PDB file of C-alpha atoms in Angstrom:
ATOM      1  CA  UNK A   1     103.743  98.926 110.742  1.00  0.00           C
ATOM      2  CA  UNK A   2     104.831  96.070 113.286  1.00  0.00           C
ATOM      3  CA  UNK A   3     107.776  93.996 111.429  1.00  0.00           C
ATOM      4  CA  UNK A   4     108.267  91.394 114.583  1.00  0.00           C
ATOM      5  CA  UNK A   5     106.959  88.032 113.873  1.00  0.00           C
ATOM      6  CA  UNK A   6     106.446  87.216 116.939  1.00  0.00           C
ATOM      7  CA  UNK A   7     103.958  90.307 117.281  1.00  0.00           C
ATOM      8  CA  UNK A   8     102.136  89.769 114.593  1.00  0.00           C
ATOM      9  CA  UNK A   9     101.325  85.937 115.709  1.00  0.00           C
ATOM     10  CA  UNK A  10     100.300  87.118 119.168  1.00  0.00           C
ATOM     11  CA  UNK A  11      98.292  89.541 117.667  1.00  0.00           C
ATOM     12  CA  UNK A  12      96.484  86.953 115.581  1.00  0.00           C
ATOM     13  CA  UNK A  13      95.904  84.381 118.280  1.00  0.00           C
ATOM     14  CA  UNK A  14      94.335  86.758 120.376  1.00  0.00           C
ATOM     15  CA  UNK A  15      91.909  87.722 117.626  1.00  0.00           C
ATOM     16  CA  UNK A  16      91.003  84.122 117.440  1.00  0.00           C
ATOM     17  CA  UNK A  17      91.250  83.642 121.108  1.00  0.00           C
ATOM     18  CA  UNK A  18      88.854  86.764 121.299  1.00  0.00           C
ATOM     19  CA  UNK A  19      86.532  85.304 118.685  1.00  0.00           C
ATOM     20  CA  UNK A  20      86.246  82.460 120.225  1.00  0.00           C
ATOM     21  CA  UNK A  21      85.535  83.582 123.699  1.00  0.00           C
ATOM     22  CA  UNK A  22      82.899  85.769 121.941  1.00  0.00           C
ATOM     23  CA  UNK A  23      81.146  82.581 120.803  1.00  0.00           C
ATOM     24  CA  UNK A  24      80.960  80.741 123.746  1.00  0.00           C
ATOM     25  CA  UNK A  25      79.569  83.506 125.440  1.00  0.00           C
ATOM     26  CA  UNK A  26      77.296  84.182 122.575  1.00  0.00           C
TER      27      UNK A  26
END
C-alpha cells in the first residue's frame, strides 16, 4: 500500500481527470 500523500492525490486527480476526459468524449 502507497503511504505518500502526494501519490495518492495524483492518483485521484487522474481518475477524475480520466473520467472526465471519458465524458467529453462520450
Amino acid at each position: 500500500m502507497r503511504t505518500h500523500d502526494d501519490v495518492d492525490e495524483m492518483d485521484i486527480k487522474g481518475v477524475l481527470i480520466y473520467r472526465y476526459m471519458s465524458v467529453l468524449y462520450f
